[in-house]
Amino acid sequence: MLGRMGLMVAAFIVASSMVYVVNDIADRKRDRLHPDKRHRPIASGEVSVAAATALAAALAVPLVALIGVLTLQDAWPVLLYLALNAAYSWKLKHFPLLDVFTVATGFVLRLVGGYEATGDPIAEWLLFCVLALCLVLILGKRRHELAAGGAGHRPALSG
């Protein structure tokens, strides 16, 4: 069980790292308009798009290996996380509320992945609590961004 859990944790660490790099590449132009995000390595130009793309590709190698070691029953939360975040980076982040639910679902999938790795049944109340907490935190962040004039750099806030 501990081995499966370690593989799942490693898979989510690598997957989320890759997702953050890809999303920062996709958002670099909008991030340059944000007072804080403009200092991120890709947005500021400190890291080139080519170097960031190479990093994302390099992260894909251990991710594929980790997913290959896990069974499909164990790996589905990671695969769904990747698909959901690809859709988020491509389109979903531009739709109000859908962007928030997409981000929150990513955290719920991490929880589900942990339970899949242990083989224990997941408590529905825990799923609900994690989803609710994530929604509160993300909506609070969006509210803060909106108050700070965030509609200019986050399209979902303007709709």
C-alpha atoms as an extended CHARMM CRD file, in Angstrom:
* protein
*
       159  EXT
         1         1  MET       CA              0.0000000000        0.0000000000        0.0000000000  PROA      1               0.0000000000
         2         2  LEU       CA              2.7670000000        2.4500000000        0.9060000000  PROA      2               0.0000000000
         3         3  GLY       CA              4.4510000000        1.8120000000       -2.4390000000  PROA      3               0.0000000000
         4         4  ARG       CA              1.2470000000        2.5570000000       -4.3430000000  PROA      4               0.0000000000
         5         5  MET       CA              0.6770000000        5.6720000000       -2.2620000000  PROA      5               0.0000000000
         6         6  GLY       CA              4.2200000000        6.8620000000       -2.9350000000  PROA      6               0.0000000000
         7         7  LEU       CA              3.7300000000        6.3170000000       -6.6630000000  PROA      7               0.0000000000
         8         8  MET       CA              0.4360000000        8.2300000000       -6.5690000000  PROA      8               0.0000000000
         9         9  VAL       CA              1.9610000000       11.1300000000       -4.6310000000  PROA      9               0.0000000000
        10        10  ALA       CA              4.8990000000       11.2590000000       -7.0350000000  PROA      10              0.0000000000
        11        11  ALA       CA              2.5620000000       11.0920000000      -10.0560000000  PROA      11              0.0000000000
        12        12  PHE       CA              0.4700000000       14.0060000000       -8.7640000000  PROA      12              0.0000000000
        13        13  ILE       CA              3.5640000000       16.0560000000       -7.9070000000  PROA      13              0.0000000000
        14        14  VAL       CA              4.9850000000       15.5910000000      -11.3930000000  PROA      14              0.0000000000
        15        15  ALA       CA              1.5700000000       16.0400000000      -13.0760000000  PROA      15              0.0000000000
        16        16  SER       CA              0.7860000000       19.2410000000      -11.1840000000  PROA      16              0.0000000000
        17        17  SER       CA              4.2790000000       20.6060000000      -11.8600000000  PROA      17              0.0000000000
        18        18  MET       CA              3.8270000000       19.9400000000      -15.5620000000  PROA      18              0.0000000000
        19        19  VAL       CA              0.3460000000       21.4820000000      -15.5220000000  PROA      19              0.0000000000
        20        20  TYR       CA              1.6210000000       24.6450000000      -13.8130000000  PROA      20              0.0000000000
        21        21  VAL       CA              4.4140000000       25.0430000000      -16.3690000000  PROA      21              0.0000000000
        22        22  VAL       CA              2.0500000000       24.5120000000      -19.3150000000  PROA      22              0.0000000000
        23        23  ASN       CA             -0.5100000000       26.9190000000      -17.8400000000  PROA      23              0.0000000000
        24        24  ASP       CA              2.1730000000       29.5560000000      -17.2280000000  PROA      24              0.0000000000
        25        25  ILE       CA              3.2560000000       29.2050000000      -20.8580000000  PROA      25              0.0000000000
        26        26  ALA       CA             -0.3530000000       29.6200000000      -22.0130000000  PROA      26              0.0000000000
        27        27  ASP       CA             -0.9710000000       32.5840000000      -19.6750000000  PROA      27              0.0000000000
        28        28  ARG       CA              2.3170000000       34.4300000000      -20.1540000000  PROA      28              0.0000000000
        29        29  LYS       CA              0.8300000000       37.3430000000      -22.1160000000  PROA      29              0.0000000000
        30        30  ARG       CA             -2.0280000000       37.8800000000      -19.6520000000  PROA      30              0.0000000000
        31        31  ASP       CA              0.3130000000       37.3900000000      -16.6960000000  PROA      31              0.0000000000
        32        32  ARG       CA              2.4060000000       40.3180000000      -17.9310000000  PROA      32              0.0000000000
        33        33  LEU       CA             -0.6250000000       42.5490000000      -17.2170000000  PROA      33              0.0000000000
        34        34  HSD       CA             -0.9470000000       41.3330000000      -13.6080000000  PROA      34              0.0000000000
        35        35  PRO       CA              0.9370000000       43.3090000000      -10.9380000000  PROA      35              0.0000000000
        36        36  ASP       CA              2.2670000000       40.1460000000       -9.2350000000  PROA      36              0.0000000000
        37        37  LYS       CA              2.1940000000       37.4920000000      -11.9420000000  PROA      37              0.0000000000
        38        38  ARG       CA              4.2740000000       39.6320000000      -14.2890000000  PROA      38              0.0000000000
        39        39  HSD       CA              7.2780000000       38.6600000000      -12.1560000000  PROA      39              0.0000000000
        40        40  ARG       CA              6.8120000000       34.9410000000      -12.8220000000  PROA      40              0.0000000000
        41        41  PRO       CA              9.7940000000       33.4750000000      -14.6860000000  PROA      41              0.0000000000
        42        42  ILE       CA              7.9920000000       32.8100000000      -17.9890000000  PROA      42              0.0000000000
        43        43  ALA       CA              5.9180000000       36.0070000000      -18.0040000000  PROA      43              0.0000000000
        44        44  SER       CA              8.9730000000       38.1300000000      -17.2050000000  PROA      44              0.0000000000
        45        45  GLY       CA             11.0650000000       36.4310000000      -19.8740000000  PROA      45              0.0000000000
        46        46  GLU       CA             13.5790000000       35.1610000000      -17.3190000000  PROA      46              0.0000000000
        47        47  VAL       CA             12.7240000000       31.6530000000      -18.5930000000  PROA      47              0.0000000000
        48        48  SER       CA             12.1090000000       31.3540000000      -22.3180000000  PROA      48              0.0000000000
        49        49  VAL       CA              9.0370000000       29.6410000000      -23.7200000000  PROA      49              0.0000000000
        50        50  ALA       CA             11.3710000000       27.0980000000      -25.3380000000  PROA      50              0.0000000000
        51        51  ALA       CA             13.0160000000       26.2920000000      -21.9910000000  PROA      51              0.0000000000
        52        52  ALA       CA              9.6400000000       26.0400000000      -20.2470000000  PROA      52              0.0000000000
        53        53  THR       CA              8.3480000000       23.7660000000      -23.0030000000  PROA      53              0.0000000000
        54        54  ALA       CA             11.4420000000       21.5930000000      -22.6170000000  PROA      54              0.0000000000
        55        55  LEU       CA             10.8030000000       21.4170000000      -18.8670000000  PROA      55              0.0000000000
        56        56  ALA       CA              7.1840000000       20.3600000000      -19.4290000000  PROA      56              0.0000000000
        57        57  ALA       CA              8.3440000000       17.6930000000      -21.8930000000  PROA      57              0.0000000000
        58        58  ALA       CA             11.0160000000       16.5240000000      -19.4510000000  PROA      58              0.0000000000
        59        59  LEU       CA              8.3880000000       16.2100000000      -16.7050000000  PROA      59              0.0000000000
        60        60  ALA       CA              6.2370000000       14.1060000000      -19.0290000000  PROA      60              0.0000000000
        61        61  VAL       CA              8.8940000000       11.3650000000      -19.0790000000  PROA      61              0.0000000000
        62        62  PRO       CA              8.7440000000       10.3930000000      -15.3710000000  PROA      62              0.0000000000
        63        63  LEU       CA              4.9970000000       11.0140000000      -15.3910000000  PROA      63              0.0000000000
        64        64  VAL       CA              4.4500000000        8.4580000000      -18.1560000000  PROA      64              0.0000000000
        65        65  ALA       CA              6.7090000000        6.0330000000      -16.2730000000  PROA      65              0.0000000000
        66        66  LEU       CA              4.7850000000        6.5360000000      -13.0170000000  PROA      66              0.0000000000
        67        67  ILE       CA              1.4240000000        6.1350000000      -14.7150000000  PROA      67              0.0000000000
        68        68  GLY       CA              2.7670000000        3.0320000000      -16.4370000000  PROA      68              0.0000000000
        69        69  VAL       CA              3.6320000000        1.4450000000      -13.1020000000  PROA      69              0.0000000000
        70        70  LEU       CA              0.2270000000        2.2380000000      -11.5940000000  PROA      70              0.0000000000
        71        71  THR       CA             -2.8110000000        0.2110000000      -12.5970000000  PROA      71              0.0000000000
        72        72  LEU       CA             -5.5340000000        1.9760000000      -14.5570000000  PROA      72              0.0000000000
        73        73  GLN       CA             -7.7150000000        1.7480000000      -11.4380000000  PROA      73              0.0000000000
        74        74  ASP       CA             -5.0470000000        3.6970000000       -9.5570000000  PROA      74              0.0000000000
        75        75  ALA       CA             -4.0050000000        6.0440000000      -12.3590000000  PROA      75              0.0000000000
        76        76  TRP       CA             -7.4060000000        7.3290000000      -13.5140000000  PROA      76              0.0000000000
        77        77  PRO       CA             -7.4550000000       10.3150000000      -11.1000000000  PROA      77              0.0000000000
        78        78  VAL       CA             -4.0750000000       11.4850000000      -12.4390000000  PROA      78              0.0000000000
        79        79  LEU       CA             -5.1920000000       10.9990000000      -16.0460000000  PROA      79              0.0000000000
        80        80  LEU       CA             -8.4520000000       12.8580000000      -15.4060000000  PROA      80              0.0000000000
        81        81  TYR       CA             -6.4990000000       15.6050000000      -13.6220000000  PROA      81              0.0000000000
        82        82  LEU       CA             -4.2860000000       16.0110000000      -16.7010000000  PROA      82              0.0000000000
        83        83  ALA       CA             -7.2460000000       16.0610000000      -19.0970000000  PROA      83              0.0000000000
        84        84  LEU       CA             -9.1810000000       18.5040000000      -16.9210000000  PROA      84              0.0000000000
        85        85  ASN       CA             -6.2110000000       20.8510000000      -16.6360000000  PROA      85              0.0000000000
        86        86  ALA       CA             -5.5190000000       20.6930000000      -20.3570000000  PROA      86              0.0000000000
        87        87  ALA       CA             -9.1390000000       21.7590000000      -20.9070000000  PROA      87              0.0000000000
        88        88  TYR       CA             -8.7050000000       24.4510000000      -18.2320000000  PROA      88              0.0000000000
        89        89  SER       CA             -5.5600000000       25.8850000000      -19.8430000000  PROA      89              0.0000000000
        90        90  TRP       CA             -7.1120000000       25.7340000000      -23.2960000000  PROA      90              0.0000000000
        91        91  LYS       CA            -10.6370000000       27.0420000000      -22.6620000000  PROA      91              0.0000000000
        92        92  LEU       CA            -12.3600000000       26.4650000000      -19.3020000000  PROA      92              0.0000000000
        93        93  LYS       CA            -10.5000000000       29.2140000000      -17.4210000000  PROA      93              0.0000000000
        94        94  HSD       CA            -12.3560000000       31.7830000000      -19.5190000000  PROA      94              0.0000000000
        95        95  PHE       CA            -15.8090000000       30.8410000000      -18.1740000000  PROA      95              0.0000000000
        96        96  PRO       CA            -17.0350000000       32.2600000000      -14.8550000000  PROA      96              0.0000000000
        97        97  LEU       CA            -17.6610000000       29.6360000000      -12.1670000000  PROA      97              0.0000000000
        98        98  LEU       CA            -16.6210000000       26.8210000000      -14.4990000000  PROA      98              0.0000000000
        99        99  ASP       CA            -13.0270000000       27.9310000000      -13.9550000000  PROA      99              0.0000000000
       100       100  VAL       CA            -13.5110000000       27.7790000000      -10.1880000000  PROA      100             0.0000000000
       101       101  PHE       CA            -15.1100000000       24.3250000000      -10.2520000000  PROA      101             0.0000000000
       102       102  THR       CA            -12.3540000000       23.0440000000      -12.5280000000  PROA      102             0.0000000000
       103       103  VAL       CA             -9.6110000000       24.1510000000      -10.1390000000  PROA      103             0.0000000000
       104       104  ALA       CA            -11.4950000000       22.7600000000       -7.1260000000  PROA      104             0.0000000000
       105       105  THR       CA            -12.0230000000       19.4450000000       -8.8990000000  PROA      105             0.0000000000
       106       106  GLY       CA             -8.2630000000       19.1670000000       -9.3650000000  PROA      106             0.0000000000
       107       107  PHE       CA             -7.8160000000       19.1670000000       -5.5950000000  PROA      107             0.0000000000
       108       108  VAL       CA            -10.6280000000       16.6650000000       -5.1150000000  PROA      108             0.0000000000
       109       109  LEU       CA             -8.9320000000       14.3760000000       -7.6540000000  PROA      109             0.0000000000
       110       110  ARG       CA             -5.7670000000       14.4390000000       -5.5460000000  PROA      110             0.0000000000
       111       111  LEU       CA             -7.8090000000       13.2020000000       -2.5960000000  PROA      111             0.0000000000
       112       112  VAL       CA             -9.4990000000       10.5340000000       -4.7160000000  PROA      112             0.0000000000
       113       113  GLY       CA             -6.0990000000        9.4360000000       -6.0040000000  PROA      113             0.0000000000
       114       114  GLY       CA             -4.8850000000        8.9100000000       -2.4650000000  PROA      114             0.0000000000
       115       115  TYR       CA             -7.8700000000        6.7660000000       -1.6470000000  PROA      115             0.0000000000
       116       116  GLU       CA             -7.4750000000        4.7790000000       -4.8780000000  PROA      116             0.0000000000
       117       117  ALA       CA             -3.8660000000        4.0750000000       -3.9270000000  PROA      117             0.0000000000
       118       118  THR       CA             -4.8180000000        2.8160000000       -0.4710000000  PROA      118             0.0000000000
       119       119  GLY       CA             -7.7880000000        0.8170000000       -1.7010000000  PROA      119             0.0000000000
       120       120  ASP       CA             -9.9180000000        2.2630000000        1.0780000000  PROA      120             0.0000000000
       121       121  PRO       CA            -13.4240000000        3.5270000000        0.3430000000  PROA      121             0.0000000000
       122       122  ILE       CA            -13.6730000000        7.2970000000        0.2880000000  PROA      122             0.0000000000
       123       123  ALA       CA            -16.1440000000        8.9970000000        2.5930000000  PROA      123             0.0000000000
       124       124  GLU       CA            -18.6460000000       11.1360000000        0.7070000000  PROA      124             0.0000000000
       125       125  TRP       CA            -18.6200000000       13.7380000000        3.4610000000  PROA      125             0.0000000000
       126       126  LEU       CA            -14.8640000000       14.1510000000        3.0070000000  PROA      126             0.0000000000
       127       127  LEU       CA            -15.2790000000       14.6890000000       -0.7450000000  PROA      127             0.0000000000
       128       128  PHE       CA            -17.9420000000       17.2970000000       -0.0690000000  PROA      128             0.0000000000
       129       129  CYS       CA            -15.8630000000       19.0560000000        2.6040000000  PROA      129             0.0000000000
       130       130  VAL       CA            -12.7470000000       19.2180000000        0.4130000000  PROA      130             0.0000000000
       131       131  LEU       CA            -14.7750000000       20.4850000000       -2.5450000000  PROA      131             0.0000000000
       132       132  ALA       CA            -16.5490000000       23.0790000000       -0.3780000000  PROA      132             0.0000000000
       133       133  LEU       CA            -13.3020000000       24.2780000000        1.2150000000  PROA      133             0.0000000000
       134       134  CYS       CA            -11.6190000000       24.5480000000       -2.1860000000  PROA      134             0.0000000000
       135       135  LEU       CA            -14.5640000000       26.5040000000       -3.5840000000  PROA      135             0.0000000000
       136       136  VAL       CA            -14.4920000000       28.9190000000       -0.6410000000  PROA      136             0.0000000000
       137       137  LEU       CA            -10.7420000000       29.4850000000       -1.0170000000  PROA      137             0.0000000000
       138       138  ILE       CA            -10.8260000000       29.8610000000       -4.8040000000  PROA      138             0.0000000000
       139       139  LEU       CA            -13.8850000000       32.1210000000       -4.7810000000  PROA      139             0.0000000000
       140       140  GLY       CA            -12.1970000000       34.2280000000       -2.1000000000  PROA      140             0.0000000000
       141       141  LYS       CA             -9.1250000000       34.5250000000       -4.3040000000  PROA      141             0.0000000000
       142       142  ARG       CA            -11.2680000000       35.4590000000       -7.3210000000  PROA      142             0.0000000000
       143       143  ARG       CA            -13.1020000000       38.0740000000       -5.2250000000  PROA      143             0.0000000000
       144       144  HSD       CA             -9.7740000000       39.5760000000       -4.1960000000  PROA      144             0.0000000000
       145       145  GLU       CA             -8.5930000000       39.5850000000       -7.8350000000  PROA      145             0.0000000000
       146       146  LEU       CA            -11.8210000000       41.2610000000       -8.9380000000  PROA      146             0.0000000000
       147       147  ALA       CA            -11.4850000000       43.9450000000       -6.2620000000  PROA      147             0.0000000000
       148       148  ALA       CA             -7.9130000000       44.5510000000       -7.4380000000  PROA      148             0.0000000000
       149       149  GLY       CA             -9.0700000000       45.1180000000      -11.0200000000  PROA      149             0.0000000000
       150       150  GLY       CA             -8.4760000000       41.5590000000      -12.1410000000  PROA      150             0.0000000000
       151       151  ALA       CA            -10.9690000000       41.5740000000      -14.9920000000  PROA      151             0.0000000000
       152       152  GLY       CA             -8.2270000000       42.9080000000      -17.2410000000  PROA      152             0.0000000000
       153       153  HSD       CA             -6.0190000000       39.8470000000      -16.8830000000  PROA      153             0.0000000000
       154       154  ARG       CA             -8.5580000000       37.1150000000      -16.0380000000  PROA      154             0.0000000000
       155       155  PRO       CA            -11.3820000000       36.9800000000      -18.6150000000  PROA      155             0.0000000000
       156       156  ALA       CA            -13.6190000000       34.8510000000      -16.3740000000  PROA      156             0.0000000000
       157       157  LEU       CA            -13.8670000000       37.8010000000      -13.9820000000  PROA      157             0.0000000000
       158       158  SER       CA            -15.2530000000       40.1060000000      -16.6350000000  PROA      158             0.0000000000
       159       159  GLY       CA            -18.2420000000       37.8710000000      -17.4270000000  PROA      159             0.0000000000
